[in-house]
Amino acid sequence: KRPAPVTFLTHAMSSQWNVRPSDCAMRTMNPIRALVDMMDLRPNPDLPLIRLSIGDPTVFGNLLPPAQATLALVEEAVTYKSNGYAPSTGYAHARRAIAEKFSHANAPLTEQDIVIASGCSGALELCIAVLANPGDNLLLPAPGFSLYQTIAQSRNIECKHYALQQDRSWEVDIADLESKIDEKTRAIVVTNPSNPCGSVFSKEHILDILAVAKKHCIPIIADEIYADMVFKSQEFHALAPLSPDVPVLSCGGLAKRYVVPGWRLGWIAIHDRHGIFGEAIRDGLTRLSQIVLGANSVVQAAVPRILKDTPQSYYDGLMSILETNAKRCYEILKTAPGLKPVMPQGAMYMLVGIEILNFPEFSDDRVFTEKLINEQSVFCLPAQVFQAPNFFRIVTTLPEGETVEAMNRIVAFCKKHYKPSA
Amino acid sequence: KRPAPVTFLTHAMSSQWNVRPSDCAMRTMNPIRALVDMMDLRPNPDLPLIRLSIGDPTVFGNLLPPAQATLALVEEAVTYKSNGYAPSTGYAHARRAIAEKFSHANAPLTEQDIVIASGCSGALELCIAVLANPGDNLLLPAPGFSLYQTIAQSRNIECKHYALQQDRSWEVDIADLESKIDEKTRAIVVTNPSNPCGSVFSKEHILDILAVAKKHCIPIIADEIYADMVFKSQEFHALAPLSPDVPVLSCGGLAKRYVVPGWRLGWIAIHDRHGIFGEAIRDGLTRLSQIVLGANSVVQAAVPRILKDTPQSYYDGLMSILETNAKRCYEILKTAPGLKPVMPQGAMYMLVGIEILNFPEFSDDRVFTEKLINEQSVFCLPAQVFQAPNFFRIVTTLPEGETVEAMNRIVAFCKKHYKPSA
Ligand SMILES: Cc1ncc(COP(=O)(O)O)c(C=O)c1O
Ligand SMILES: Cc1ncc(COP(=O)(O)O)c(C=O)c1O
């Protein structure tokens, strides 16, 4: 293939306005926004709109941050001590507090191992940017959170998806994962607990994933923003402590567990017990962090108190609400003809399968959810944006009244449109 | 030139840990950090260290944010209303307040024209990322703020520098600027008032710059983070209102004027009266903003009150301190043999020329400042990091006592090392 001929513009020729967005800007795409913008959304004016679409626990006002978090923020603000530039990787005392909170006997952390970023999103961006070049690839879960792909595409990094298994509580299909690895794979992204699945991996399952990573020498980016957000019968296992050798960048943040996504406080915990990441990756993360200087300094200063002072009862209360809600949704949706809700084990989401052949009016999850909003004023996200076609995702953070009302409307909608198989 | 041969690694061969930072991470470089890390800094233990190096107005505790800003932040925090995700370009009411504050009869703004970002740094990154592809170039001022280059290099965008003229209060050398434009030039970055120069451009001078941009059809990125921070005899002219047609992305933020750099609240004001940027550039900015979701929501919610409630006396007081300090520094440094301070007209910096041939012990500004810290415990930034070799930059934000003490030590240092020309 020969290179395209080069055209030399003369000054005279170029002197017209010719301002175009960069390729990077055009590649950068939030698939949720892109799809929602394309949808024909006209909620039924006779019914109040209920949005089950947004992964923001604050929007309904029923879930509040711990009082300790707001208090810490306010008290740090009025000391006037933390209004200045923090180091690009974050204040040392904030990093120390995060290291202490997430340190584990098998995976110890010091403040040197923490990089504070603008939300877990910022942390993920740093991790992806430091590990992969254009043309390299990342392995992403399907269904999975769409931001990984947004970041990767923006940087011309390829995405390959490995399957999670619906009938096995969304565990990874290990053979599929392994088959997707090639010589350009730079990291495996593991989301646990999962958005959009609400799944929580067992220790054994995490060990199986780690075995693949170890065998093929691929580092893991563990998105653990929902760490510890698991239902009563479940246990959360952080990924890094289960491996003595796989290098892991674990991403977390305050957004979900402390119900403050707007505060934009996230972090990376670097687990690298055998120096595989080494100074080079740490240095790369530091360099990348210098461009924008992540997180708000007052929030950073409040982090030690937020992590230490929030009482266990707060965490328990939040999870109890989320679990009660999830069960409520599951029980009602189970009665809807043509739906297959998958009961979550944690986080704040549920995926609901649509037996699309039994809804002959609707070609896919997009059309299904479009009609659902237009008839019933209930907005669920079509899960094709999470690589889960013919599912929709609901959030389980709404107050009981709205939740039950929304579920009943979904059932009514299904009853109306369901056609039994011939 | 033939392509390099492609090596296909077999799976077996690749199964060793081989984790390297990406090219992007390695290209990303803060020249200030890189140089300071290389310097041999051993402050004289007999003298307290005075840092004139950091452009953070909060570090000495003498300059505080307006009480209204902290109050607004605290009051927004305790309403619990702004803890959720803001739209990726910012809350509408915050954007509206910024639009109102910076709207001008000749360059009107609405909330649609504002993109909120993580600091002015985040705003600059969005602007550069949306306008330039790898291989394109930006025209940057020399001397100039180093972040533009950090962002550009990280994205493989080329930097070309145009000269500011020391003997003309750091005005742009218009002929030099024009000569640097080529068919790959995507934007001219104009910093006014300037870091590191402390210069403030006249209306006529801005019109000269705009004429070049118009003639060659190159949009302008106006870094106006120091907007309105000018000394008594000066007037600040925003760039966009002076042009009826050049499309301008004007970047600003709370960092300097409100003495809260850690809050990370910046913005872009899109000035595009003839639709040259058009929907495409706006859409590109929105897309890019979706990756990390810029600024803290509580600070965003406080923006309207910060901009409206801060009394004029606060701004006046801050500028009076900065001007008094700048004069104080200038008057003392003028007496130092071998130094040529350039009196600033605004912002919070001064560049000081070193007649390096009269300091035969020191080969350049780096060695000069290194020895200055080691003998006198005064830390000034060697201005080669700002493309101003044989200058150093001082900040004018210190309390009077430290300022005078530091200046006197610099004078003593020069007296000791100055050698008159033969
Ligand atoms: C799996 C996952 N990772 C990361 C994020 C982003 O978190 P943050 O708001 O801290 O950027 C989210 C938010 O929904 C998420 O679901
Ligand atoms: C000229 C200039 N632009 C932008 C910035 C960055 O501002 P922010 O702290 O809001 O990112 C600075 C900070 O020193 C600056 O001097």
mmCIF file of C-alpha atoms in Angstrom, chain A residues 7-11 14-30 33 54-58 64-68 70-71 73-74 77-78 80 82-86 91 118-119 121-122 125 128-134 147 150-151 154-155 178 181-183 186 213-219 245-247 255-256 259-264 276-277 280-281 283-285 287-299, chain B residues 7-11 14-30 33 54-58 64-68 70-71 73-74 77-78 80 82-86 91 118-119 121-122 125 128-134 147 150-151 154-155 178 181-183 186 213-219 245-247 255-256 259-264 276-277 280-281 283-285 287-299:
data_model
loop_
_atom_site.group_PDB
_atom_site.id
_atom_site.type_symbol
_atom_site.label_atom_id
_atom_site.label_comp_id
_atom_site.label_asym_id
_atom_site.label_seq_id
_atom_site.Cartn_x
_atom_site.Cartn_y
_atom_site.Cartn_z
ATOM 1 C CA THR A 7 -0.455 18.035 -0.635
ATOM 2 C CA PHE A 8 1.430 21.170 0.250
ATOM 3 C CA LEU A 9 -1.018 23.944 0.918
ATOM 4 C CA THR A 10 0.276 27.355 0.102
ATOM 5 C CA HIS A 11 -0.331 30.090 2.615
ATOM 6 C CA SER A 14 -4.825 27.744 3.752
ATOM 7 C CA SER A 15 -6.049 31.199 4.646
ATOM 8 C CA GLN A 16 -9.640 30.243 5.093
ATOM 9 C CA TRP A 17 -11.216 29.197 8.320
ATOM 10 C CA ASN A 18 -10.941 25.502 8.466
ATOM 11 C CA VAL A 19 -11.383 24.523 12.072
ATOM 12 C CA ARG A 20 -12.282 20.940 12.769
ATOM 13 C CA PRO A 21 -12.443 18.861 15.915
ATOM 14 C CA SER A 22 -9.475 16.547 16.316
ATOM 15 C CA ASP A 23 -9.706 12.856 15.534
ATOM 16 C CA CYS A 24 -9.330 12.209 19.243
ATOM 17 C CA ALA A 25 -12.365 14.349 20.055
ATOM 18 C CA MET A 26 -14.400 12.620 17.384
ATOM 19 C CA ARG A 27 -13.363 9.176 18.598
ATOM 20 C CA THR A 28 -14.259 10.042 22.173
ATOM 21 C CA MET A 29 -17.725 8.775 22.759
ATOM 22 C CA ASN A 30 -19.890 7.990 25.716
ATOM 23 C CA ARG A 33 -25.091 9.462 25.778
ATOM 24 C CA ILE A 54 -28.776 6.959 36.299
ATOM 25 C CA GLY A 55 -26.025 5.443 38.429
ATOM 26 C CA ASP A 56 -26.019 8.400 40.780
ATOM 27 C CA PRO A 57 -27.155 7.462 44.283
ATOM 28 C CA THR A 58 -27.871 11.085 45.189
ATOM 29 C CA LEU A 64 -27.359 10.833 51.877
ATOM 30 C CA PRO A 65 -23.622 10.868 52.421
ATOM 31 C CA PRO A 66 -22.460 10.114 55.950
ATOM 32 C CA ALA A 67 -22.792 13.223 58.103
ATOM 33 C CA GLN A 68 -19.102 12.734 58.919
ATOM 34 C CA THR A 70 -19.969 16.644 54.995
ATOM 35 C CA LEU A 71 -18.707 17.679 58.399
ATOM 36 C CA LEU A 73 -15.447 18.810 54.222
ATOM 37 C CA VAL A 74 -16.884 21.840 55.992
ATOM 38 C CA ALA A 77 -12.891 24.388 54.278
ATOM 39 C CA VAL A 78 -13.030 26.713 57.269
ATOM 40 C CA TYR A 80 -8.325 27.671 55.130
ATOM 41 C CA SER A 82 -6.161 23.165 52.135
ATOM 42 C CA ASN A 83 -6.984 25.629 49.397
ATOM 43 C CA GLY A 84 -3.621 25.370 47.659
ATOM 44 C CA TYR A 85 -2.244 23.046 45.012
ATOM 45 C CA ALA A 86 -1.824 19.533 46.333
ATOM 46 C CA TYR A 91 -1.797 15.115 49.651
ATOM 47 C CA SER A 118 -10.359 13.068 39.730
ATOM 48 C CA GLY A 119 -12.859 10.353 40.564
ATOM 49 C CA SER A 121 -12.912 7.762 36.212
ATOM 50 C CA GLY A 122 -9.713 9.789 36.447
ATOM 51 C CA GLU A 125 -7.867 6.966 32.718
ATOM 52 C CA ILE A 128 -5.229 2.806 30.873
ATOM 53 C CA ALA A 129 -3.026 5.651 29.639
ATOM 54 C CA VAL A 130 0.044 4.389 31.449
ATOM 55 C CA LEU A 131 -0.216 0.780 30.302
ATOM 56 C CA ALA A 132 -1.319 0.877 26.692
ATOM 57 C CA ASN A 133 -0.126 2.449 23.476
ATOM 58 C CA PRO A 134 -2.302 3.106 20.446
ATOM 59 C CA LEU A 147 -16.191 4.221 30.381
ATOM 60 C CA THR A 150 -14.622 5.544 26.003
ATOM 61 C CA ILE A 151 -11.149 6.077 27.432
ATOM 62 C CA SER A 154 -10.137 8.193 22.804
ATOM 63 C CA ARG A 155 -6.549 6.949 22.891
ATOM 64 C CA GLU A 178 -7.971 -16.613 27.943
ATOM 65 C CA ILE A 181 -5.391 -12.542 25.090
ATOM 66 C CA ASP A 182 -2.879 -11.800 22.378
ATOM 67 C CA GLU A 183 0.558 -10.249 22.160
ATOM 68 C CA ARG A 186 -1.708 -4.802 27.983
ATOM 69 C CA ALA A 213 -3.360 -13.183 34.196
ATOM 70 C CA LYS A 214 -0.356 -14.883 35.694
ATOM 71 C CA LYS A 215 -0.060 -17.506 32.999
ATOM 72 C CA HIS A 216 -0.038 -14.871 30.270
ATOM 73 C CA CYS A 217 1.766 -12.201 32.290
ATOM 74 C CA ILE A 218 -0.941 -9.590 31.885
ATOM 75 C CA PRO A 219 -1.438 -6.997 34.632
ATOM 76 C CA ASP A 245 2.549 -11.928 41.974
ATOM 77 C CA VAL A 246 0.160 -10.464 39.415
ATOM 78 C CA PRO A 247 0.692 -6.703 39.362
ATOM 79 C CA ALA A 255 -18.423 8.226 44.786
ATOM 80 C CA LYS A 256 -20.647 5.270 45.543
ATOM 81 C CA VAL A 259 -22.805 8.782 48.080
ATOM 82 C CA VAL A 260 -20.763 11.747 46.820
ATOM 83 C CA PRO A 261 -20.056 11.135 43.126
ATOM 84 C CA GLY A 262 -19.886 14.875 42.471
ATOM 85 C CA TRP A 263 -16.928 15.248 44.791
ATOM 86 C CA ARG A 264 -14.679 13.623 42.166
ATOM 87 C CA ILE A 276 6.970 -5.748 37.727
ATOM 88 C CA PHE A 277 5.426 -2.328 37.365
ATOM 89 C CA ALA A 280 8.725 3.136 35.461
ATOM 90 C CA ILE A 281 4.967 2.662 35.821
ATOM 91 C CA ASP A 283 6.796 7.445 37.301
ATOM 92 C CA GLY A 284 4.451 7.232 34.294
ATOM 93 C CA LEU A 285 1.415 7.621 36.542
ATOM 94 C CA ARG A 287 3.800 12.220 34.895
ATOM 95 C CA LEU A 288 0.289 11.727 33.618
ATOM 96 C CA SER A 289 -1.155 13.061 36.861
ATOM 97 C CA GLN A 290 0.693 16.352 36.366
ATOM 98 C CA ILE A 291 -1.393 17.520 33.464
ATOM 99 C CA VAL A 292 -4.612 18.301 35.228
ATOM 100 C CA LEU A 293 -3.908 17.851 38.953
ATOM 101 C CA GLY A 294 -6.800 15.622 39.879
ATOM 102 C CA ALA A 295 -8.936 16.082 42.888
ATOM 103 C CA ASN A 296 -10.212 19.031 44.872
ATOM 104 C CA SER A 297 -7.837 19.838 47.733
ATOM 105 C CA VAL A 298 -10.504 20.378 50.385
ATOM 106 C CA VAL A 299 -12.062 16.996 49.656
ATOM 107 C CA THR B 7 8.032 -9.569 14.696
ATOM 108 C CA PHE B 8 5.292 -11.963 15.640
ATOM 109 C CA LEU B 9 5.727 -13.008 19.217
ATOM 110 C CA THR B 10 4.454 -16.457 19.934
ATOM 111 C CA HIS B 11 2.397 -16.883 23.047
ATOM 112 C CA SER B 14 5.370 -13.261 25.293
ATOM 113 C CA SER B 15 4.632 -15.028 28.543
ATOM 114 C CA GLN B 16 7.068 -13.078 30.598
ATOM 115 C CA TRP B 17 6.266 -9.934 32.451
ATOM 116 C CA ASN B 18 7.000 -7.129 30.141
ATOM 117 C CA VAL B 19 5.157 -4.138 31.468
ATOM 118 C CA ARG B 20 6.285 -0.766 30.271
ATOM 119 C CA PRO B 21 4.858 2.713 30.545
ATOM 120 C CA SER B 22 3.184 3.886 27.365
ATOM 121 C CA ASP B 23 4.885 6.279 24.988
ATOM 122 C CA CYS B 24 2.320 8.868 26.011
ATOM 123 C CA ALA B 25 3.275 8.562 29.681
ATOM 124 C CA MET B 26 6.956 8.868 28.837
ATOM 125 C CA ARG B 27 6.367 11.885 26.633
ATOM 126 C CA THR B 28 4.348 13.600 29.350
ATOM 127 C CA MET B 29 6.671 15.883 31.192
ATOM 128 C CA ASN B 30 6.390 18.805 33.508
ATOM 129 C CA ARG B 33 9.506 19.154 37.898
ATOM 130 C CA ILE B 54 5.705 28.309 43.566
ATOM 131 C CA GLY B 55 2.816 29.974 41.776
ATOM 132 C CA ASP B 56 0.412 29.118 44.571
ATOM 133 C CA PRO B 57 -0.897 32.220 46.333
ATOM 134 C CA THR B 58 -2.016 30.211 49.367
ATOM 135 C CA LEU B 64 -6.788 34.217 51.860
ATOM 136 C CA PRO B 65 -9.741 33.492 49.612
ATOM 137 C CA PRO B 66 -12.698 35.828 49.956
ATOM 138 C CA ALA B 67 -14.760 34.837 52.991
ATOM 139 C CA GLN B 68 -17.723 34.678 50.581
ATOM 140 C CA THR B 70 -15.553 29.619 51.725
ATOM 141 C CA LEU B 71 -18.995 30.503 53.028
ATOM 142 C CA LEU B 73 -18.740 26.275 49.643
ATOM 143 C CA VAL B 74 -19.772 25.428 53.192
ATOM 144 C CA ALA B 77 -22.068 21.392 51.257
ATOM 145 C CA VAL B 78 -24.617 21.433 54.052
ATOM 146 C CA TYR B 80 -26.693 18.149 50.502
ATOM 147 C CA SER B 82 -24.927 19.203 45.051
ATOM 148 C CA ASN B 83 -23.208 15.938 45.841
ATOM 149 C CA GLY B 84 -24.265 14.165 42.649
ATOM 150 C CA TYR B 85 -22.825 13.992 39.171
ATOM 151 C CA ALA B 86 -23.030 17.312 37.403
ATOM 152 C CA TYR B 91 -24.069 22.606 36.249
ATOM 153 C CA SER B 118 -10.950 20.643 36.366
ATOM 154 C CA GLY B 119 -9.052 23.880 36.807
ATOM 155 C CA SER B 121 -5.379 23.279 33.363
ATOM 156 C CA GLY B 122 -8.293 21.003 32.540
ATOM 157 C CA GLU B 125 -6.299 20.416 27.960
ATOM 158 C CA ILE B 128 -5.740 21.741 22.882
ATOM 159 C CA ALA B 129 -7.200 18.259 22.553
ATOM 160 C CA VAL B 130 -10.192 19.429 20.552
ATOM 161 C CA LEU B 131 -8.255 21.561 18.075
ATOM 162 C CA ALA B 132 -5.085 19.653 17.267
ATOM 163 C CA ASN B 133 -4.197 16.236 15.953
ATOM 164 C CA PRO B 134 -0.847 14.532 16.456
ATOM 165 C CA LEU B 147 1.766 23.407 30.859
ATOM 166 C CA THR B 150 3.248 19.372 28.644
ATOM 167 C CA ILE B 151 -0.243 18.874 27.262
ATOM 168 C CA SER B 154 1.589 14.243 25.764
ATOM 169 C CA ARG B 155 -0.605 14.244 22.663
ATOM 170 C CA GLU B 178 3.439 35.485 11.908
ATOM 171 C CA ILE B 181 2.461 30.006 11.312
ATOM 172 C CA ASP B 182 2.338 27.144 8.854
ATOM 173 C CA GLU B 183 -0.319 24.925 7.384
ATOM 174 C CA ARG B 186 -4.134 24.835 14.732
ATOM 175 C CA ALA B 213 -4.868 35.322 13.641
ATOM 176 C CA LYS B 214 -7.482 36.674 11.289
ATOM 177 C CA LYS B 215 -5.147 36.974 8.322
ATOM 178 C CA HIS B 216 -4.072 33.355 8.654
ATOM 179 C CA CYS B 217 -7.384 32.035 9.929
ATOM 180 C CA ILE B 218 -5.979 30.558 13.105
ATOM 181 C CA PRO B 219 -8.192 30.358 16.209
ATOM 182 C CA ASP B 245 -14.518 37.352 13.888
ATOM 183 C CA VAL B 246 -11.549 35.384 15.216
ATOM 184 C CA PRO B 247 -12.899 32.355 17.068
ATOM 185 C CA ALA B 255 -7.465 29.531 41.150
ATOM 186 C CA LYS B 256 -5.634 32.821 41.235
ATOM 187 C CA VAL B 259 -6.810 32.270 45.886
ATOM 188 C CA VAL B 260 -8.182 28.717 45.717
ATOM 189 C CA PRO B 261 -6.020 26.789 43.235
ATOM 190 C CA GLY B 262 -6.720 23.523 45.040
ATOM 191 C CA TRP B 263 -10.418 23.797 44.318
ATOM 192 C CA ARG B 264 -9.779 22.878 40.672
ATOM 193 C CA ILE B 276 -16.383 28.934 12.694
ATOM 194 C CA PHE B 277 -16.027 26.551 15.594
ATOM 195 C CA ALA B 280 -18.512 20.389 15.769
ATOM 196 C CA ILE B 281 -16.032 21.994 18.171
ATOM 197 C CA ASP B 283 -19.589 18.730 20.437
ATOM 198 C CA GLY B 284 -15.909 17.774 20.547
ATOM 199 C CA LEU B 285 -15.428 19.632 23.811
ATOM 200 C CA ARG B 287 -17.235 14.519 24.190
ATOM 201 C CA LEU B 288 -13.814 15.099 25.686
ATOM 202 C CA SER B 289 -15.362 16.404 28.899
ATOM 203 C CA GLN B 290 -17.219 13.119 29.374
ATOM 204 C CA ILE B 291 -14.144 11.088 30.175
ATOM 205 C CA VAL B 292 -13.320 12.416 33.593
ATOM 206 C CA LEU B 293 -16.166 14.799 34.521
ATOM 207 C CA GLY B 294 -14.192 17.812 35.558
ATOM 208 C CA ALA B 295 -14.858 19.843 38.600
ATOM 209 C CA ASN B 296 -16.133 19.142 42.084
ATOM 210 C CA SER B 297 -19.906 19.573 42.251
ATOM 211 C CA VAL B 298 -20.005 21.459 45.542
ATOM 212 C CA VAL B 299 -17.517 24.020 44.268
#
